[in-house]
Every structure is written in structure tokens, then in C-alpha cells.
Amino acid sequence: MAEKRPPAPAASAAELSAWRAYISATRAVTAALDDDLSDFGVTLADYELLAQLGQAPDRRMRMSELAQIAMVSRSRLSHRMKVLEEAGWVDRVRCSEDKRGLFAVLTSKGVKKVAQIAPTYQKSVQTRLLKHLSSSEQLQVEKIFSKISKAITISELSLCEKSTPRN
């Protein structure tokens, strides 16, 4: 049986304000980047997958590792990879050591796509986020979100699909 936790204390007005500012800005920046990348036929999440593969040794990564880095379920990643594979930007290759395992591999066409998108992505990040922050604020943002990322472990997150009870 699950251990019962005491109820969390109510958030203060300042805490709620900080949360709302964060979530609003995060959604706005993500939506703006999605919009900026839409001319290339990708979302921000798609570009991040392609870029991760582009930086990996031999431009390949185990699907399970990529899912963990992208913080998505394996089935969600599989769906996105199918779309990227149909575009010719990635291949999925069986792992020779583990017949059940798959590698995601960035194709030469995918390398070209990442190179094509990168300048727009970099400009968009600069325009949508970084230009609004001083150098010291950028360092603060990095420090704050690194601290939060370290505090939330992957094992705490439910990246598996939750089954919905049938009626």
C-alpha cells in the first residue's frame, strides 16, 4: 500500500506568482520556438531529438537512452521517431548485443537537416529568450534550472504510459 504523505502547505502569493511567471514564459517560449521551426517541418521537440543524435558518438544512441534524455516515454519517442524516420532523417537499427534493443541513428539527410535548422534555432533562442536577459540573469537562470533538474530525478518521473481504467 502506498505511503500517505502529509498535505503540502499552501503556496504563498509570491510562490504562486513565481510559478505562474515560469509556466507562462516556458509555454510562450516553447510555442514561439515551435512556430519558428515549423517552416522546416519540425517541432522544437523533434529538433532536440535530431540535435541530440547529431552530438552522439557515431550519431547514434540507444532508444531507451534517448527517451530518458528527452524525458519522454518510450512509446512517445517511438511515435516521434517513426515520423522522423519517414522523413529520412533517422534510422532505427537493431542492437547487435541485445536483439530487443534499438539504436536511433541520424542519417546523412538528418545531418543536413540539423545543419539547415541550426541557425534559425540559435537565432530563435536568442530572440525569444536570451536577448531579454542580462549576462548575469542568464547565469542565474542556468544556476536555478540546473538546481531544479538535479533535484528531480528521472526515477521520480512516470515516463511510462499510465493505464486508464475501463468502465
Coordinates of N, CA and C in Angstrom, one line a residue:
M1 N 0.8 -1.2 0.0 CA 0.0 0.0 0.0 C 0.9 1.2 0.0
A2 N 0.5 2.3 -0.7 CA 1.3 3.5 -0.8 C 1.3 4.2 0.5
E3 N 2.5 4.8 0.8 CA 2.6 5.6 2.0 C 1.9 6.9 1.8
K4 N 1.1 7.3 2.8 CA 0.4 8.6 2.7 C 1.4 9.7 3.1
R5 N 1.4 10.8 2.3 CA 2.2 11.9 2.6 C 1.3 13.0 3.3
P6 N 1.9 13.8 4.2 CA 1.1 14.9 4.7 C 0.9 15.9 3.6
P7 N -0.3 16.6 3.7 CA -0.6 17.6 2.7 C 0.5 18.7 2.6
A8 N 0.8 19.1 1.4 CA 1.8 20.2 1.3 C 1.1 21.5 1.7
P9 N 2.0 22.3 2.3 CA 1.4 23.6 2.8 C 1.0 24.4 1.5
A10 N 0.0 25.3 1.7 CA -0.5 26.1 0.7 C 0.6 27.1 0.2
A11 N 0.7 27.3 -1.1 CA 1.7 28.2 -1.6 C 1.4 29.6 -1.3
S12 N 2.4 30.4 -1.1 CA 2.2 31.8 -0.8 C 1.9 32.6 -2.1
A13 N 1.4 33.8 -2.0 CA 1.2 34.6 -3.2 C 2.4 34.8 -4.0
A14 N 3.6 35.0 -3.4 CA 4.8 35.1 -4.1 C 5.2 33.9 -4.8
E15 N 5.0 32.7 -4.1 CA 5.4 31.4 -4.7 C 4.5 31.2 -5.9
L16 N 3.2 31.4 -5.8 CA 2.2 31.2 -6.9 C 2.6 32.2 -8.1
S17 N 3.0 33.4 -7.8 CA 3.4 34.3 -8.8 C 4.6 33.9 -9.5
A18 N 5.6 33.3 -8.8 CA 6.8 32.8 -9.4 C 6.4 31.6 -10.3
W19 N 5.6 30.7 -9.8 CA 5.2 29.6 -10.6 C 4.5 30.0 -11.9
R20 N 3.5 30.9 -11.8 CA 2.8 31.3 -12.9 C 3.7 32.0 -14.0
A21 N 4.6 32.8 -13.5 CA 5.5 33.5 -14.4 C 6.4 32.5 -15.2
Y22 N 6.9 31.5 -14.4 CA 7.7 30.4 -15.0 C 6.9 29.6 -16.1
I23 N 5.7 29.2 -15.7 CA 4.9 28.3 -16.6 C 4.5 29.1 -17.8
S24 N 4.1 30.3 -17.6 CA 3.7 31.2 -18.7 C 4.8 31.4 -19.7
A25 N 6.0 31.8 -19.2 CA 7.1 32.1 -20.0 C 7.6 30.8 -20.7
T26 N 7.6 29.7 -20.0 CA 8.0 28.4 -20.6 C 7.1 28.0 -21.8
R27 N 5.8 28.1 -21.6 CA 4.9 27.8 -22.6 C 5.0 28.8 -23.8
A28 N 5.2 30.0 -23.5 CA 5.3 31.0 -24.6 C 6.6 30.8 -25.4
V29 N 7.7 30.6 -24.8 CA 9.0 30.4 -25.5 C 8.9 29.1 -26.3
T30 N 8.3 28.0 -25.7 CA 8.2 26.7 -26.4 C 7.3 26.9 -27.7
A31 N 6.2 27.6 -27.5 CA 5.3 27.8 -28.6 C 5.9 28.6 -29.7
A32 N 6.7 29.7 -29.3 CA 7.4 30.5 -30.3 C 8.4 29.8 -31.0
L33 N 9.2 28.9 -30.3 CA 10.2 28.1 -31.0 C 9.6 27.1 -31.9
D34 N 8.5 26.5 -31.5 CA 7.7 25.6 -32.4 C 7.3 26.3 -33.6
D35 N 6.8 27.5 -33.5 CA 6.4 28.3 -34.6 C 7.5 28.6 -35.5
D36 N 8.7 29.0 -34.9 CA 9.8 29.4 -35.7 C 10.4 28.2 -36.5
L37 N 10.3 27.0 -36.0 CA 10.8 25.8 -36.6 C 9.8 25.1 -37.6
S38 N 8.6 25.6 -37.5 CA 7.5 24.9 -38.3 C 7.8 25.0 -39.8
D39 N 8.5 26.0 -40.3 CA 8.9 26.1 -41.7 C 9.8 24.9 -42.2
F40 N 10.4 24.3 -41.2 CA 11.3 23.2 -41.5 C 10.6 21.8 -41.3
G41 N 9.3 21.9 -41.0 CA 8.6 20.6 -40.8 C 8.9 19.9 -39.5
V42 N 9.4 20.6 -38.5 CA 9.7 20.0 -37.2 C 9.2 20.9 -36.1
T43 N 9.0 20.2 -34.9 CA 8.7 20.9 -33.7 C 10.0 21.1 -32.9
L44 N 10.0 21.9 -31.9 CA 11.2 22.0 -31.0 C 11.6 20.7 -30.5
A45 N 10.6 19.8 -30.1 CA 11.0 18.5 -29.5 C 11.7 17.6 -30.6
D46 N 11.2 17.7 -31.8 CA 11.8 17.0 -32.9 C 13.3 17.4 -33.1
Y47 N 13.4 18.7 -33.2 CA 14.8 19.3 -33.4 C 15.7 18.8 -32.3
E48 N 15.2 18.9 -31.1 CA 16.1 18.5 -29.9 C 16.5 17.0 -30.1
L49 N 15.6 16.1 -30.5 CA 16.0 14.7 -30.8 C 17.0 14.6 -31.9
L50 N 16.8 15.3 -33.0 CA 17.8 15.3 -34.1 C 19.2 15.8 -33.6
A51 N 19.1 16.9 -32.9 CA 20.4 17.6 -32.4 C 21.1 16.6 -31.4
Q52 N 20.4 16.0 -30.5 CA 21.0 15.0 -29.6 C 21.7 13.9 -30.3
L53 N 21.0 13.4 -31.3 CA 21.7 12.3 -32.2 C 22.9 12.9 -32.9
G54 N 22.8 14.1 -33.4 CA 23.9 14.7 -34.1 C 25.1 14.9 -33.2
Q55 N 24.9 15.0 -31.9 CA 26.1 15.2 -31.0 C 26.6 13.9 -30.4
A56 N 25.8 12.8 -30.6 CA 26.2 11.5 -30.0 C 27.3 10.9 -30.8
P57 N 28.1 10.0 -30.2 CA 29.2 9.3 -30.9 C 28.6 8.5 -32.1
D58 N 29.1 8.6 -33.2 CA 28.7 7.9 -34.4 C 27.2 8.3 -34.8
R59 N 26.8 9.4 -34.2 CA 25.4 9.9 -34.5 C 24.3 8.9 -34.2
R60 N 24.6 8.1 -33.1 CA 23.6 7.0 -32.8 C 23.5 6.9 -31.3
M61 N 22.3 6.5 -30.8 CA 22.1 6.4 -29.4 C 21.0 5.3 -29.2
R62 N 21.1 4.6 -28.1 CA 20.0 3.7 -27.8 C 18.7 4.4 -27.6
M63 N 17.6 3.9 -28.1 CA 16.3 4.5 -28.0 C 16.0 4.8 -26.5
S64 N 16.3 3.8 -25.6 CA 16.0 4.0 -24.2 C 16.7 5.1 -23.6
E65 N 18.0 5.3 -24.0 CA 18.8 6.5 -23.5 C 18.3 7.8 -24.1
L66 N 17.9 7.8 -25.3 CA 17.3 9.0 -26.0 C 16.0 9.4 -25.3
A67 N 15.2 8.4 -25.0 CA 13.9 8.6 -24.3 C 14.2 9.3 -22.9
Q68 N 15.2 8.8 -22.2 CA 15.5 9.3 -20.9 C 16.0 10.7 -21.0
I69 N 16.9 11.0 -21.9 CA 17.4 12.4 -22.1 C 16.3 13.3 -22.5
A70 N 15.4 12.9 -23.4 CA 14.3 13.7 -23.9 C 13.2 13.8 -22.9
M71 N 13.2 12.9 -21.9 CA 12.2 12.9 -20.8 C 10.8 12.6 -21.4
V72 N 10.8 11.6 -22.3 CA 9.5 11.1 -22.8 C 9.4 9.6 -22.7
S73 N 8.2 9.1 -22.8 CA 8.0 7.7 -22.7 C 8.6 7.0 -23.9
R74 N 8.9 5.8 -23.8 CA 9.5 5.0 -25.0 C 8.5 5.0 -26.1
S75 N 7.2 4.9 -25.8 CA 6.2 4.8 -26.9 C 6.1 6.2 -27.5
R76 N 6.1 7.2 -26.8 CA 6.1 8.6 -27.3 C 7.3 8.8 -28.2
L77 N 8.5 8.4 -27.8 CA 9.6 8.5 -28.6 C 9.5 7.7 -29.9
S78 N 9.0 6.5 -29.7 CA 8.8 5.6 -30.9 C 7.9 6.3 -31.9
H79 N 6.9 6.9 -31.5 CA 6.0 7.6 -32.4 C 6.7 8.8 -33.1
R80 N 7.4 9.6 -32.4 CA 8.2 10.7 -33.0 C 9.3 10.2 -33.9
M81 N 9.9 9.1 -33.5 CA 11.0 8.5 -34.4 C 10.4 8.0 -35.7
K82 N 9.2 7.5 -35.6 CA 8.6 7.0 -36.9 C 8.4 8.1 -37.9
V83 N 7.9 9.3 -37.3 CA 7.8 10.4 -38.2 C 9.1 10.9 -38.8
L84 N 10.1 11.0 -37.9 CA 11.5 11.4 -38.4 C 12.1 10.4 -39.3
E85 N 11.8 9.1 -39.1 CA 12.3 8.1 -40.0 C 11.6 8.2 -41.4
E86 N 10.3 8.4 -41.4 CA 9.6 8.6 -42.6 C 10.1 9.8 -43.5
A87 N 10.6 10.8 -42.7 CA 11.2 11.9 -43.4 C 12.6 11.6 -43.9
G88 N 13.2 10.5 -43.5 CA 14.5 10.1 -43.9 C 15.6 10.7 -43.1
W89 N 15.3 11.3 -41.9 CA 16.3 11.9 -41.1 C 16.9 11.0 -40.1
V90 N 16.2 9.9 -39.7 CA 16.8 8.9 -38.8 C 16.5 7.5 -39.3
D91 N 17.3 6.6 -38.8 CA 17.0 5.2 -39.0 C 17.0 4.5 -37.6
R92 N 16.2 3.5 -37.5 CA 16.2 2.7 -36.2 C 16.9 1.3 -36.6
V93 N 17.9 1.0 -35.8 CA 18.7 -0.2 -36.1 C 18.8 -1.1 -34.9
R94 N 18.6 -2.4 -35.1 CA 18.7 -3.3 -34.0 C 20.1 -3.3 -33.4
C95 N 20.1 -3.5 -32.1 CA 21.4 -3.6 -31.4 C 21.9 -5.0 -31.5
S96 N 23.2 -5.1 -32.0 CA 23.7 -6.5 -32.2 C 23.9 -7.2 -30.9
E97 N 24.2 -6.5 -29.8 CA 24.4 -7.2 -28.5 C 23.1 -7.6 -27.8
D98 N 22.1 -6.8 -28.0 CA 20.8 -7.0 -27.4 C 19.7 -7.0 -28.5
K99 N 19.3 -8.1 -28.9 CA 18.4 -8.2 -30.1 C 17.1 -7.4 -29.9
R100 N 16.7 -7.2 -28.6 CA 15.5 -6.4 -28.4 C 15.7 -4.9 -28.4
G101 N 17.0 -4.5 -28.2 CA 17.3 -3.1 -28.2 C 17.4 -2.4 -29.6
L102 N 17.1 -1.1 -29.6 CA 17.2 -0.4 -30.9 C 18.1 0.8 -30.7
F103 N 18.8 1.1 -31.7 CA 19.5 2.4 -31.8 C 18.8 3.3 -32.7
A104 N 18.8 4.6 -32.4 CA 18.3 5.7 -33.3 C 19.6 6.2 -33.9
V105 N 19.6 6.3 -35.2 CA 20.8 6.8 -35.9 C 20.4 7.9 -36.8
L106 N 21.2 9.0 -36.7 CA 20.9 10.2 -37.6 C 21.5 9.9 -38.9
T107 N 20.7 10.0 -40.0 CA 21.2 9.7 -41.3 C 21.9 10.9 -41.9
S108 N 22.5 10.8 -43.0 CA 23.2 11.9 -43.7 C 22.2 13.0 -44.0
K109 N 21.0 12.6 -44.4 CA 19.9 13.5 -44.7 C 19.6 14.3 -43.4
G110 N 19.6 13.6 -42.3 CA 19.3 14.2 -41.0 C 20.4 15.2 -40.6
V111 N 21.6 14.8 -40.8 CA 22.7 15.7 -40.5 C 22.5 17.0 -41.3
K112 N 22.1 16.9 -42.6 CA 21.9 18.1 -43.4 C 20.7 18.9 -42.8
K113 N 19.7 18.2 -42.4 CA 18.5 18.9 -41.8 C 18.9 19.7 -40.5
V114 N 19.7 19.0 -39.7 CA 20.1 19.7 -38.4 C 20.9 21.0 -38.8
A115 N 21.8 20.8 -39.7 CA 22.6 22.0 -40.2 C 21.8 23.1 -40.8
Q116 N 20.7 22.7 -41.5 CA 19.8 23.7 -42.1 C 19.0 24.4 -41.0
I117 N 18.6 23.7 -40.0 CA 17.7 24.3 -39.0 C 18.5 25.1 -37.9
A118 N 19.7 24.6 -37.6 CA 20.5 25.2 -36.5 C 20.6 26.7 -36.5
P119 N 20.9 27.4 -37.6 CA 20.9 28.9 -37.5 C 19.6 29.5 -37.1
T120 N 18.5 29.0 -37.6 CA 17.2 29.5 -37.2 C 16.9 29.2 -35.7
Y121 N 17.2 28.0 -35.3 CA 17.1 27.6 -33.9 C 17.9 28.5 -33.0
Q122 N 19.1 28.7 -33.3 CA 20.0 29.6 -32.5 C 19.5 31.0 -32.4
K123 N 19.1 31.5 -33.6 CA 18.5 32.9 -33.6 C 17.2 33.0 -32.8
S124 N 16.4 32.0 -32.9 CA 15.1 32.0 -32.2 C 15.4 31.9 -30.7
V125 N 16.3 31.1 -30.2 CA 16.6 31.1 -28.8 C 17.1 32.4 -28.3
Q126 N 18.0 33.0 -29.1 CA 18.5 34.3 -28.8 C 17.4 35.4 -28.8
T127 N 16.5 35.4 -29.8 CA 15.5 36.4 -29.9 C 14.4 36.2 -28.9
R128 N 14.0 35.0 -28.7 CA 12.8 34.7 -27.8 C 13.1 34.6 -26.4
L129 N 14.4 34.4 -26.0 CA 14.7 34.3 -24.6 C 16.0 35.1 -24.2
L130 N 17.1 34.8 -24.8 CA 18.4 35.3 -24.2 C 18.5 36.8 -24.3
K131 N 18.0 37.4 -25.4 CA 18.1 38.9 -25.5 C 17.4 39.7 -24.4
H132 N 16.5 39.0 -23.8 CA 15.7 39.7 -22.7 C 16.4 39.6 -21.4
L133 N 17.5 38.9 -21.3 CA 18.2 38.7 -20.0 C 19.6 39.2 -20.1
S134 N 20.1 39.8 -19.0 CA 21.5 40.3 -19.0 C 22.3 39.0 -18.8
S135 N 23.6 39.2 -19.0 CA 24.6 38.1 -18.8 C 24.4 37.5 -17.4
S136 N 24.3 38.3 -16.4 CA 24.2 37.8 -15.0 C 22.8 37.1 -14.8
E137 N 21.8 37.6 -15.5 CA 20.5 36.9 -15.4 C 20.5 35.5 -16.1
Q138 N 21.3 35.5 -17.2 CA 21.4 34.2 -17.9 C 22.1 33.2 -17.0
L139 N 23.1 33.6 -16.3 CA 23.9 32.8 -15.3 C 22.9 32.3 -14.2
Q140 N 22.1 33.2 -13.7 CA 21.1 32.9 -12.7 C 20.1 31.9 -13.2
V141 N 19.6 32.0 -14.4 CA 18.7 31.1 -14.9 C 19.3 29.7 -15.0
E142 N 20.6 29.7 -15.5 CA 21.3 28.4 -15.6 C 21.4 27.8 -14.3
K143 N 21.8 28.5 -13.3 CA 22.0 28.0 -11.9 C 20.7 27.5 -11.3
I144 N 19.6 28.3 -11.5 CA 18.3 27.9 -10.9 C 17.8 26.6 -11.5
F145 N 17.8 26.5 -12.9 CA 17.2 25.4 -13.5 C 18.1 24.1 -13.4
S146 N 19.4 24.3 -13.3 CA 20.3 23.2 -13.1 C 20.0 22.6 -11.7
K147 N 19.8 23.5 -10.7 CA 19.5 23.1 -9.3 C 18.2 22.3 -9.3
I148 N 17.2 22.8 -10.1 CA 15.9 22.1 -10.1 C 16.0 20.7 -10.8
S149 N 16.7 20.7 -12.0 CA 16.9 19.5 -12.7 C 17.6 18.4 -11.9
K150 N 18.6 18.8 -11.1 CA 19.3 17.8 -10.2 C 18.4 17.3 -9.1
A151 N 17.4 18.2 -8.7 CA 16.5 17.8 -7.6 C 15.4 16.8 -8.0
I152 N 15.1 16.8 -9.3 CA 14.1 15.9 -9.8 C 14.8 14.8 -10.5
T153 N 14.8 13.6 -9.9 CA 15.5 12.5 -10.6 C 14.5 11.8 -11.6
I154 N 15.1 11.3 -12.6 CA 14.4 10.6 -13.6 C 13.5 9.5 -13.0
S155 N 14.0 8.8 -12.0 CA 13.3 7.7 -11.4 C 12.0 8.2 -10.7
E156 N 11.9 9.5 -10.4 CA 10.7 10.1 -9.8 C 9.6 10.3 -10.8
L157 N 10.0 10.4 -12.0 CA 9.1 10.7 -13.1 C 8.4 9.5 -13.6
S158 N 7.2 9.6 -14.0 CA 6.5 8.5 -14.6 C 6.5 8.7 -16.1
L159 N 7.5 8.1 -16.7 CA 7.6 8.2 -18.2 C 6.9 7.1 -18.9
C160 N 6.3 6.2 -18.2 CA 5.5 5.1 -18.8 C 4.1 5.6 -18.9
E161 N 3.5 5.0 -19.9 CA 2.1 5.3 -20.1 C 1.3 4.8 -18.9
K162 N 0.4 5.7 -18.5 CA -0.5 5.3 -17.4 C -1.7 4.6 -18.0
S163 N -2.0 3.5 -17.4 CA -3.2 2.8 -18.0 C -4.4 3.4 -17.4
T164 N -5.4 3.6 -18.2 CA -6.7 4.2 -17.8 C -7.6 3.1 -17.5
P165 N -8.3 3.1 -16.3 CA -9.2 2.1 -16.0 C -10.4 2.1 -17.0
R166 N -10.9 0.9 -17.3 CA -12.0 0.8 -18.2 C -13.3 0.7 -17.3
N167 N -14.3 1.3 -17.8 CA -15.6 1.3 -17.0 C -16.4 0.1 -17.4

